[in-house]
PDB file of C-alpha atoms in Angstrom:
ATOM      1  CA  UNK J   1      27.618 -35.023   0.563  1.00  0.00           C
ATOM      2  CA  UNK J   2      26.578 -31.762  -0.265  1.00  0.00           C
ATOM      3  CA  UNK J   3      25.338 -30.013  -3.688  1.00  0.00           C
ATOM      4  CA  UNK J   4      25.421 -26.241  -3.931  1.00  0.00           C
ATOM      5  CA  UNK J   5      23.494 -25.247  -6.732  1.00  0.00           C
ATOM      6  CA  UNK J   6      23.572 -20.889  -7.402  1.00  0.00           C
ATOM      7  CA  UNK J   7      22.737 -20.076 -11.330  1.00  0.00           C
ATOM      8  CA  UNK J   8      21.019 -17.990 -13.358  1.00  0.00           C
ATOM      9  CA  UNK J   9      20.183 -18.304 -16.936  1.00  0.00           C
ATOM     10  CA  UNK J  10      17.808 -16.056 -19.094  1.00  0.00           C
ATOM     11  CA  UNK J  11      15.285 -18.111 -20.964  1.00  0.00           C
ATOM     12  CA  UNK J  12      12.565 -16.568 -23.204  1.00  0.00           C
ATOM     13  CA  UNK J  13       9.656 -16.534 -20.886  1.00  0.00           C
ATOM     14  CA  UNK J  14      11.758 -15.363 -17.855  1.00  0.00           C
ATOM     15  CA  UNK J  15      15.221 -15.943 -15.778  1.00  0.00           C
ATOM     16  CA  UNK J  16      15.808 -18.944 -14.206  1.00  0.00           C
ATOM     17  CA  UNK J  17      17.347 -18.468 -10.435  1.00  0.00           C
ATOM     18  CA  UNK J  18      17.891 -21.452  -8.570  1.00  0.00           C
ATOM     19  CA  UNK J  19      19.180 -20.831  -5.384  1.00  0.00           C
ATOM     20  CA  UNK J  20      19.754 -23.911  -3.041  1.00  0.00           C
ATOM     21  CA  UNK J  21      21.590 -26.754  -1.576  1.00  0.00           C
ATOM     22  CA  UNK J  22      20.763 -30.413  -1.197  1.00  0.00           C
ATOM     23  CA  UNK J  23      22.458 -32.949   0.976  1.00  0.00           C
ATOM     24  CA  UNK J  24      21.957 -36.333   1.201  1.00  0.00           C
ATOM     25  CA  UNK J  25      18.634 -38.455   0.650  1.00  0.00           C
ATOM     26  CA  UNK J  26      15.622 -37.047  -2.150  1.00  0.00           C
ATOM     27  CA  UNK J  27      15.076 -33.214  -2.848  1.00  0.00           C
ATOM     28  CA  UNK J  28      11.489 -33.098  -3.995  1.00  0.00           C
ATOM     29  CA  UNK J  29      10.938 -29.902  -6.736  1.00  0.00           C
ATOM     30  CA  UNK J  30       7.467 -29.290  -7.636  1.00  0.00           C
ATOM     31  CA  UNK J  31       6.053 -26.484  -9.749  1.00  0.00           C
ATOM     32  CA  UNK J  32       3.818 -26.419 -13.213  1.00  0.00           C
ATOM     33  CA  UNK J  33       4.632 -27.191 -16.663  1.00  0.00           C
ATOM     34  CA  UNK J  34       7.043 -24.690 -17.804  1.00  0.00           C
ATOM     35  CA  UNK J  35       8.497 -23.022 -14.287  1.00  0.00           C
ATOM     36  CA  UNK J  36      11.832 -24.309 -15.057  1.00  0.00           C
ATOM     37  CA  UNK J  37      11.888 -27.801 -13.807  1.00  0.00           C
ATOM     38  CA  UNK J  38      13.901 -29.785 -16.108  1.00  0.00           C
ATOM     39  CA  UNK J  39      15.818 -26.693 -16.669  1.00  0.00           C
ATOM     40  CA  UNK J  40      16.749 -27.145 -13.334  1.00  0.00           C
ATOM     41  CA  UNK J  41      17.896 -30.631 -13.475  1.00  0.00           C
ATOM     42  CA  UNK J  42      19.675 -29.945 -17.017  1.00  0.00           C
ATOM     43  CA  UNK J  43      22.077 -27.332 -15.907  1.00  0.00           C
ATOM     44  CA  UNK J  44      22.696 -29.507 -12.950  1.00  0.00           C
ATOM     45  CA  UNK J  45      23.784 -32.180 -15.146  1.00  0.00           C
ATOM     46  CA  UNK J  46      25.407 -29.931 -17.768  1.00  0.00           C
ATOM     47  CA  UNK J  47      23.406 -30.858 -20.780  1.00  0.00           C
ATOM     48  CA  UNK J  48      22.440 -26.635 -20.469  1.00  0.00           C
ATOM     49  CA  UNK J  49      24.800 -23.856 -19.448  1.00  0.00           C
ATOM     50  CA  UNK J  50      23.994 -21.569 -17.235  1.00  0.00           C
ATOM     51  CA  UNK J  51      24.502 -17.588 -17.818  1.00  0.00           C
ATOM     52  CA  UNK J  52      25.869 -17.098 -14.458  1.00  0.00           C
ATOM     53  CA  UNK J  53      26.669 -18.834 -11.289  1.00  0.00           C
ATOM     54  CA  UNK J  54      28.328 -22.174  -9.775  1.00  0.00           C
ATOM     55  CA  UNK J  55      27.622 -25.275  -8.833  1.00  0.00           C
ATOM     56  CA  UNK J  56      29.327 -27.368  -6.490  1.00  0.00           C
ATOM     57  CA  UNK J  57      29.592 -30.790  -5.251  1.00  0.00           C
ATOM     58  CA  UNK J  58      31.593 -31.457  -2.472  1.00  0.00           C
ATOM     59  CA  UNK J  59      32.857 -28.064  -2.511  1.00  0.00           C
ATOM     60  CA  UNK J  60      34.451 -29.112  -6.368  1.00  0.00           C
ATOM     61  CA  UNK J  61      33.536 -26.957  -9.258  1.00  0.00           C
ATOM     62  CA  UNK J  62      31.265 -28.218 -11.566  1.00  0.00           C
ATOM     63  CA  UNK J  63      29.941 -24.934 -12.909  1.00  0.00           C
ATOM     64  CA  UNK J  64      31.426 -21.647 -12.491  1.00  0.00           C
ATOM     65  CA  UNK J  65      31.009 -18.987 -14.844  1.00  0.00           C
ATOM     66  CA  UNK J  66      33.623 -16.466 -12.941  1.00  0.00           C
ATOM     67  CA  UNK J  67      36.549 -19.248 -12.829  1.00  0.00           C
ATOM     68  CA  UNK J  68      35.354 -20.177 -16.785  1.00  0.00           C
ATOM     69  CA  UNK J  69      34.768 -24.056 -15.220  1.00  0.00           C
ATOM     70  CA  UNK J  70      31.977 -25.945 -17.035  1.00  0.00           C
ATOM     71  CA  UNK J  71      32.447 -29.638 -16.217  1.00  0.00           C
ATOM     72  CA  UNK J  72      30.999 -32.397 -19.425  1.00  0.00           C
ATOM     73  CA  UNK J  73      28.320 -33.848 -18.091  1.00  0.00           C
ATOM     74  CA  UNK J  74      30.053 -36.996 -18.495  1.00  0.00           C
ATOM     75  CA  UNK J  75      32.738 -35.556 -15.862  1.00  0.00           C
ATOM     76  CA  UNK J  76      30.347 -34.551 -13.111  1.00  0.00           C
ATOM     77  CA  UNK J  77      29.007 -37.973 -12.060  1.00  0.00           C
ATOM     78  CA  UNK J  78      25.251 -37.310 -12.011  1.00  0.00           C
ATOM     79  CA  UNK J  79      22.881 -39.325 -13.178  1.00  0.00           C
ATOM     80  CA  UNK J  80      20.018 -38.006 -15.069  1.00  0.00           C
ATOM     81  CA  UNK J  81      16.475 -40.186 -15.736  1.00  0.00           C
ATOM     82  CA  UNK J  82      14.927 -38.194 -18.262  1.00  0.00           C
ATOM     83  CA  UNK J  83      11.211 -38.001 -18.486  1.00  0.00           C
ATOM     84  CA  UNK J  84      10.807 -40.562 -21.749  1.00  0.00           C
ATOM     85  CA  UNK J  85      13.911 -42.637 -20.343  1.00  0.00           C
ATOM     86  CA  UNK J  86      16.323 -42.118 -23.492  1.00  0.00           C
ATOM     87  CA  UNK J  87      16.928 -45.555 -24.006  1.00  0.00           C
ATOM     88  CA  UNK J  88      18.971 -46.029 -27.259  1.00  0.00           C
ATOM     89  CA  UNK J  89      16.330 -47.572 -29.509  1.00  0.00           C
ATOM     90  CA  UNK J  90      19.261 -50.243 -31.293  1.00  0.00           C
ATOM     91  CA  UNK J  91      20.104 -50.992 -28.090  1.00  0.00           C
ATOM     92  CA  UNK J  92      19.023 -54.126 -26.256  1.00  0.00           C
ATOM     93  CA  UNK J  93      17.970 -53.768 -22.883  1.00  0.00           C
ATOM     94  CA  UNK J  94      21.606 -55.453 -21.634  1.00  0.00           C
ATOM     95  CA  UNK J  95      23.475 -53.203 -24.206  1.00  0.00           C
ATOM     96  CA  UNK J  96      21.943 -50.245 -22.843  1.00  0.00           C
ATOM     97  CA  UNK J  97      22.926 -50.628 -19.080  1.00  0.00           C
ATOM     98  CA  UNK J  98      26.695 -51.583 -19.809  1.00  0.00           C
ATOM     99  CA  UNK J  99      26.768 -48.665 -22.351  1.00  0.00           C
ATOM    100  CA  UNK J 100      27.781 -45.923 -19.509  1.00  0.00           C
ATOM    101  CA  UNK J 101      30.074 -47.865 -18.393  1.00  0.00           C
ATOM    102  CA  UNK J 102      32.140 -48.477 -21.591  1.00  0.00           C
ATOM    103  CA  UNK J 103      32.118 -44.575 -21.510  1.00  0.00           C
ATOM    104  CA  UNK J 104      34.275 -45.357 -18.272  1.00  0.00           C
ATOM    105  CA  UNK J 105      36.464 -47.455 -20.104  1.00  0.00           C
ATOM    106  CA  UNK J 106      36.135 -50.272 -17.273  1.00  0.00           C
ATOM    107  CA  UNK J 107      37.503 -54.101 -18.161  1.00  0.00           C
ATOM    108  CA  UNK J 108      35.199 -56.044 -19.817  1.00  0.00           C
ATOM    109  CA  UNK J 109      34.953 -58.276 -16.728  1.00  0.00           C
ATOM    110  CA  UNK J 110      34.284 -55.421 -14.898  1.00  0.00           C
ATOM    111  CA  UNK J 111      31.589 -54.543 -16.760  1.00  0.00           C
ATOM    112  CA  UNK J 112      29.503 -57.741 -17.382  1.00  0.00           C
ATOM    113  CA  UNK J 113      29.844 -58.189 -13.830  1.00  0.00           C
ATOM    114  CA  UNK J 114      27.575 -55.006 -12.844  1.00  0.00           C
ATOM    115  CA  UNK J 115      25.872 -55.201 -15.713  1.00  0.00           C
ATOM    116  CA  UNK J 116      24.830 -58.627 -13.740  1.00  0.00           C
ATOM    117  CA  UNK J 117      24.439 -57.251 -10.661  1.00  0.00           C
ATOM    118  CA  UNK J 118      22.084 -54.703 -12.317  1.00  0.00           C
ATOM    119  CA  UNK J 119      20.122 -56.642 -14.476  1.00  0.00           C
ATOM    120  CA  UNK J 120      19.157 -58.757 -11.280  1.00  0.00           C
ATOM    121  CA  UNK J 121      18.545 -56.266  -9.010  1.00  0.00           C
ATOM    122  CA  UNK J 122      16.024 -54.440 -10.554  1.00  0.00           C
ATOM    123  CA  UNK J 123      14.315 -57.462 -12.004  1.00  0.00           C
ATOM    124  CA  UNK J 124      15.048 -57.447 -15.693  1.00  0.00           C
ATOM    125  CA  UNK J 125      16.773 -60.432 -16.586  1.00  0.00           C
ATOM    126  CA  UNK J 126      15.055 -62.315 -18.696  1.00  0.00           C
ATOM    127  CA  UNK J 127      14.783 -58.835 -20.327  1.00  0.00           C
ATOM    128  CA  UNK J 128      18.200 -58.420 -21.787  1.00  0.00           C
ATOM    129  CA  UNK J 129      17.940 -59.733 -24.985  1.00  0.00           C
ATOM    130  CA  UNK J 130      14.690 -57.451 -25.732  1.00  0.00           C
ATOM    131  CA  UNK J 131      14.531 -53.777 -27.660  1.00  0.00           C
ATOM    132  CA  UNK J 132      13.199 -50.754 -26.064  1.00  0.00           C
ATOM    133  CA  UNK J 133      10.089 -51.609 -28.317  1.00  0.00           C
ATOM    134  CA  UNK J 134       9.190 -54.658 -26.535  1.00  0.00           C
ATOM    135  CA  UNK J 135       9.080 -53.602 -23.281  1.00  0.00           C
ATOM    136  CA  UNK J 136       6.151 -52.236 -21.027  1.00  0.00           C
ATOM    137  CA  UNK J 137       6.275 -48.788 -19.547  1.00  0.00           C
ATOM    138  CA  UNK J 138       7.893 -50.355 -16.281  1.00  0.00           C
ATOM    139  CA  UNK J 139      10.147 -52.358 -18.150  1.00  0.00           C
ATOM    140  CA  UNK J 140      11.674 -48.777 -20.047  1.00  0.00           C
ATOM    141  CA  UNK J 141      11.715 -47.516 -16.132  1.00  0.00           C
ATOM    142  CA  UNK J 142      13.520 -50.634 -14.509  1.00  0.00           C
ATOM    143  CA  UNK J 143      15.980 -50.543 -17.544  1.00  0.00           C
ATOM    144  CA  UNK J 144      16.388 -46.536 -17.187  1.00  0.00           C
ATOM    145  CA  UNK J 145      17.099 -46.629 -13.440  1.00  0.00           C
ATOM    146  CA  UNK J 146      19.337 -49.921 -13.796  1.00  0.00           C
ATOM    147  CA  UNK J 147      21.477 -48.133 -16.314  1.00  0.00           C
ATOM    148  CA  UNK J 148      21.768 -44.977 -14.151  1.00  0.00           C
ATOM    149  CA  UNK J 149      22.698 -46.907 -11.105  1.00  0.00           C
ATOM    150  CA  UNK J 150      25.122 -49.191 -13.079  1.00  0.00           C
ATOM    151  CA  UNK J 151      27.560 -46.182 -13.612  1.00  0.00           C
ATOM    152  CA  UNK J 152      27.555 -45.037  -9.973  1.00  0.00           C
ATOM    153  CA  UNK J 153      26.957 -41.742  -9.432  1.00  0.00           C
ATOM    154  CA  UNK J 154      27.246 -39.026  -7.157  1.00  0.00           C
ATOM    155  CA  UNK J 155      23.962 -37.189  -7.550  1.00  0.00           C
ATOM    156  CA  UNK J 156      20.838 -38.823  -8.855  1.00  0.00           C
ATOM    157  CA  UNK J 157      18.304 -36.382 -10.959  1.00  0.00           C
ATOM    158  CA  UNK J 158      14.654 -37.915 -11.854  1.00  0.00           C
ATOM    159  CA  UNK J 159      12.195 -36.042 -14.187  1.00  0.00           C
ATOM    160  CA  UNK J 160       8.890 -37.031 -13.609  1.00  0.00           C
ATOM    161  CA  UNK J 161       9.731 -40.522 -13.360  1.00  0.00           C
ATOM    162  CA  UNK J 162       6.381 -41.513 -13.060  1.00  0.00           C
ATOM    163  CA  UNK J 163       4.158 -39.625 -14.970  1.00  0.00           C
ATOM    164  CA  UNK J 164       3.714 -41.797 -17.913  1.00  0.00           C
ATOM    165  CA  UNK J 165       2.650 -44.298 -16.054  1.00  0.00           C
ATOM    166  CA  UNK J 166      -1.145 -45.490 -15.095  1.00  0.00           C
ATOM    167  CA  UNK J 167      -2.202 -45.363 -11.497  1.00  0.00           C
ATOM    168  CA  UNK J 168      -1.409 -48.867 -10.616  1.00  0.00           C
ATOM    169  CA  UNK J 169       1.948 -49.723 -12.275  1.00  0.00           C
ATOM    170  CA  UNK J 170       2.861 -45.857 -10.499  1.00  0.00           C
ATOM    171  CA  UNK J 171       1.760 -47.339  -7.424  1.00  0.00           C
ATOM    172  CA  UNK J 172       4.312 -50.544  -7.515  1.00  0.00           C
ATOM    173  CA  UNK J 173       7.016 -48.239  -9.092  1.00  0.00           C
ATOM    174  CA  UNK J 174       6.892 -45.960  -6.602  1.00  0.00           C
ATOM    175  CA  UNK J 175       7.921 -48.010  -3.433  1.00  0.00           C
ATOM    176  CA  UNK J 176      10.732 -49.507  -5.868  1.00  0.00           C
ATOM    177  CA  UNK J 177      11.932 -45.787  -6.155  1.00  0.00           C
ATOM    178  CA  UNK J 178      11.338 -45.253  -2.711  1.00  0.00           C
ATOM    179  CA  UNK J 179      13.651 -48.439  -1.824  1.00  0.00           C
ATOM    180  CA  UNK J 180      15.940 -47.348  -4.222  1.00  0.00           C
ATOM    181  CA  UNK J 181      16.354 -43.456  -3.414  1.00  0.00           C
ATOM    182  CA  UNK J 182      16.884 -44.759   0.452  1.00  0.00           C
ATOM    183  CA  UNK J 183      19.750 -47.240  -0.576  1.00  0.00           C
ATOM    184  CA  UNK J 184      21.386 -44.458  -2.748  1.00  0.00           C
ATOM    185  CA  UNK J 185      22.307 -42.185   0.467  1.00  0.00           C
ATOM    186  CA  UNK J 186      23.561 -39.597  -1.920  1.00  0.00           C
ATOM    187  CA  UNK J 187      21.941 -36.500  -2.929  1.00  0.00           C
ATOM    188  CA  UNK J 188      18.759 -36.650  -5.278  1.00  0.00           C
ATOM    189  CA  UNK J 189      16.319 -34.666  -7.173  1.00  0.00           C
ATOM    190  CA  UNK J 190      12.936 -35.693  -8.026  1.00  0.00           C
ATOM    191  CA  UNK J 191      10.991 -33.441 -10.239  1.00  0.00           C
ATOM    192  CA  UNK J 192       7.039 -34.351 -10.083  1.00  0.00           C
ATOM    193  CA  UNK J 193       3.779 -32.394 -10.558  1.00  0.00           C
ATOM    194  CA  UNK J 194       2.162 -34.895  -8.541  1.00  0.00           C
ATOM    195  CA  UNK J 195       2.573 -33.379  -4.129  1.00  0.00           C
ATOM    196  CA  UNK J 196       1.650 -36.944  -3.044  1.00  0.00           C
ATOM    197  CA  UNK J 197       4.219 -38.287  -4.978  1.00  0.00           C
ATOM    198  CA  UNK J 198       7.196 -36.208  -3.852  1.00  0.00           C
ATOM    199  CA  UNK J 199       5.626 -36.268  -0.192  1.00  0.00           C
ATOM    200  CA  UNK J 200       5.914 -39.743  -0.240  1.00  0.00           C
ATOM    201  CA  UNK J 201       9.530 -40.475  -1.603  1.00  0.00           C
ATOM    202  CA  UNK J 202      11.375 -36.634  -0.984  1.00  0.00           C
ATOM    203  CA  UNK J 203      12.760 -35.639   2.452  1.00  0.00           C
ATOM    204  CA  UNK J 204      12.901 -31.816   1.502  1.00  0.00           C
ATOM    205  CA  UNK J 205      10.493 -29.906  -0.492  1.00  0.00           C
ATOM    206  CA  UNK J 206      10.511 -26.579  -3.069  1.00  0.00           C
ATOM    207  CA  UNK J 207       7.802 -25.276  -5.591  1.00  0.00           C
ATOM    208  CA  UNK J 208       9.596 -23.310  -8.434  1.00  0.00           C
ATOM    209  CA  UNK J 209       6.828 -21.161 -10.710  1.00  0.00           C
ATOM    210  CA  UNK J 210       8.869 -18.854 -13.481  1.00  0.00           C
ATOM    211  CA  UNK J 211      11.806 -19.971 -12.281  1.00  0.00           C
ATOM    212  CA  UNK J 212      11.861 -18.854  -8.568  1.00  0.00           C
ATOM    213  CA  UNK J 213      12.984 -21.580  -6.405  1.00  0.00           C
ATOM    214  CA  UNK J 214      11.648 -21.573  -2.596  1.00  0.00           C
ATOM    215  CA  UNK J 215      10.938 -24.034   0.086  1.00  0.00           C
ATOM    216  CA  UNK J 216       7.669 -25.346   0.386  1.00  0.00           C
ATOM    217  CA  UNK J 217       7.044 -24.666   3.590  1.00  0.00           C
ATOM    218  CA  UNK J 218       3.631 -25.941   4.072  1.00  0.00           C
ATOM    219  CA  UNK J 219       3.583 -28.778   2.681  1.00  0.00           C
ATOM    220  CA  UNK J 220       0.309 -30.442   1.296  1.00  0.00           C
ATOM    221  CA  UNK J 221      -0.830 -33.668   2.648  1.00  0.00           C
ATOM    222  CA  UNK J 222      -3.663 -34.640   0.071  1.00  0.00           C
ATOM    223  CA  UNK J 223      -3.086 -35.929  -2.929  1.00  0.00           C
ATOM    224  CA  UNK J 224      -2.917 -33.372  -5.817  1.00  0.00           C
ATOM    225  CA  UNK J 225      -1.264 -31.816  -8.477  1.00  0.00           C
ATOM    226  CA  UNK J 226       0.718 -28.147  -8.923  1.00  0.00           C
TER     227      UNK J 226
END
């Protein structure tokens, strides 16, 4: 599977011009606060329009400002883990994995049945009767990734998926997103400050500072941060 990704869009501080195409397995984009990161990732998933440019997955037309196509982001199939995980506060933790999928309008059976299947694999089920308030920082995570992953998508987009974690619980988390990025086989984007971090889990690497996107050639193999 491949995703195309050529947009522009002028933000206050500077333009934004990604340039660059992903295929399968974890894209790794590294850069300071403020360079355009989640920008990035936002346009990607249509929550931001660019000013110019397309985006393709598959060769279909998610974005294209010259054919006038700008996909919902509930039409392109991506999943997004945002930084704070955006779980719906009201929500339990079951309530908010199955609630993609009523967007999907599956059967009821349908959906309890990967709501299951979710719940279990990523460890959380004696969690499903709890609020967003009583879980841990891991918990949130688990319950983040297991509704992402419930609704199936084509393209998986993670901003800084660790980072409000402490060093140990990052530790643990991190080969469960390493397990789970290799089962995915899809395309993926992990944005990260931390070069260790995206060394560890991304086959491909960029740095983006003021939003120019470029390969990062030579590629740090300390730990650190941009």
């Amino acid at each position: 599977m491949e995703l195309e990704i050529r947009i522009r869009k002028n933000l206050k501080e500077f333009t934004l011009k990604a340039d660059f195409v992903i295929h399968d397995g974890c894209t790794g984009l590294m850069g300071p606060s403020g360079s355009g990161k989640s920008m990035t990732l936002k346009c990607i998933a249509g929550i931001e329009t660019p000013d110019e440019g397309r985006i393709l997955l598959d060769g279909k037309s998610l974005f294209d400002s010259g054919k006038k196509i700008n996909l919902p982001p509930q039409k392109r199939k991506i999943g997004y883990l945002f930084q704070g995980y955006a779980l719906f506060p009201n929500m339990t933790v079951e309530e908010n994995v199955q609630c993609g999928l009523k967007a999907k309008k599956m059967p009821k059976g349908q959906i309890k049945e990967r709501v299951e299947e979710m719940l279990e694999r990523f460890q959380i089920r004696e969690l499903a009767k709890r609020y967003p308030r009583q879980l841990s920082g891991g918990q949130k995570q688990r319950t983040a990734i297991a509704r992402l992953m419930a609704y199936e998508p084509e393209v998986i987009l993670l901003d800084e998926p660790l980072s409000a974690l402490d060093e140990e619980l990052r530790e643990e988390l991190q080969q469960e997103l390493s397990q789970m990025l290799a089962d995915f086989q899809k395309p993926s984007i992990l944005v990260s400050h931390d070069a260790e971090e995206v060394r560890r889990l991304c086959q491909k690497q960029y740095t983006i500072r003021e939003g120019r996107i470029q390969p990062y050639a030579d590629f740090p193999q300390k730990k650190g941060r941009l």
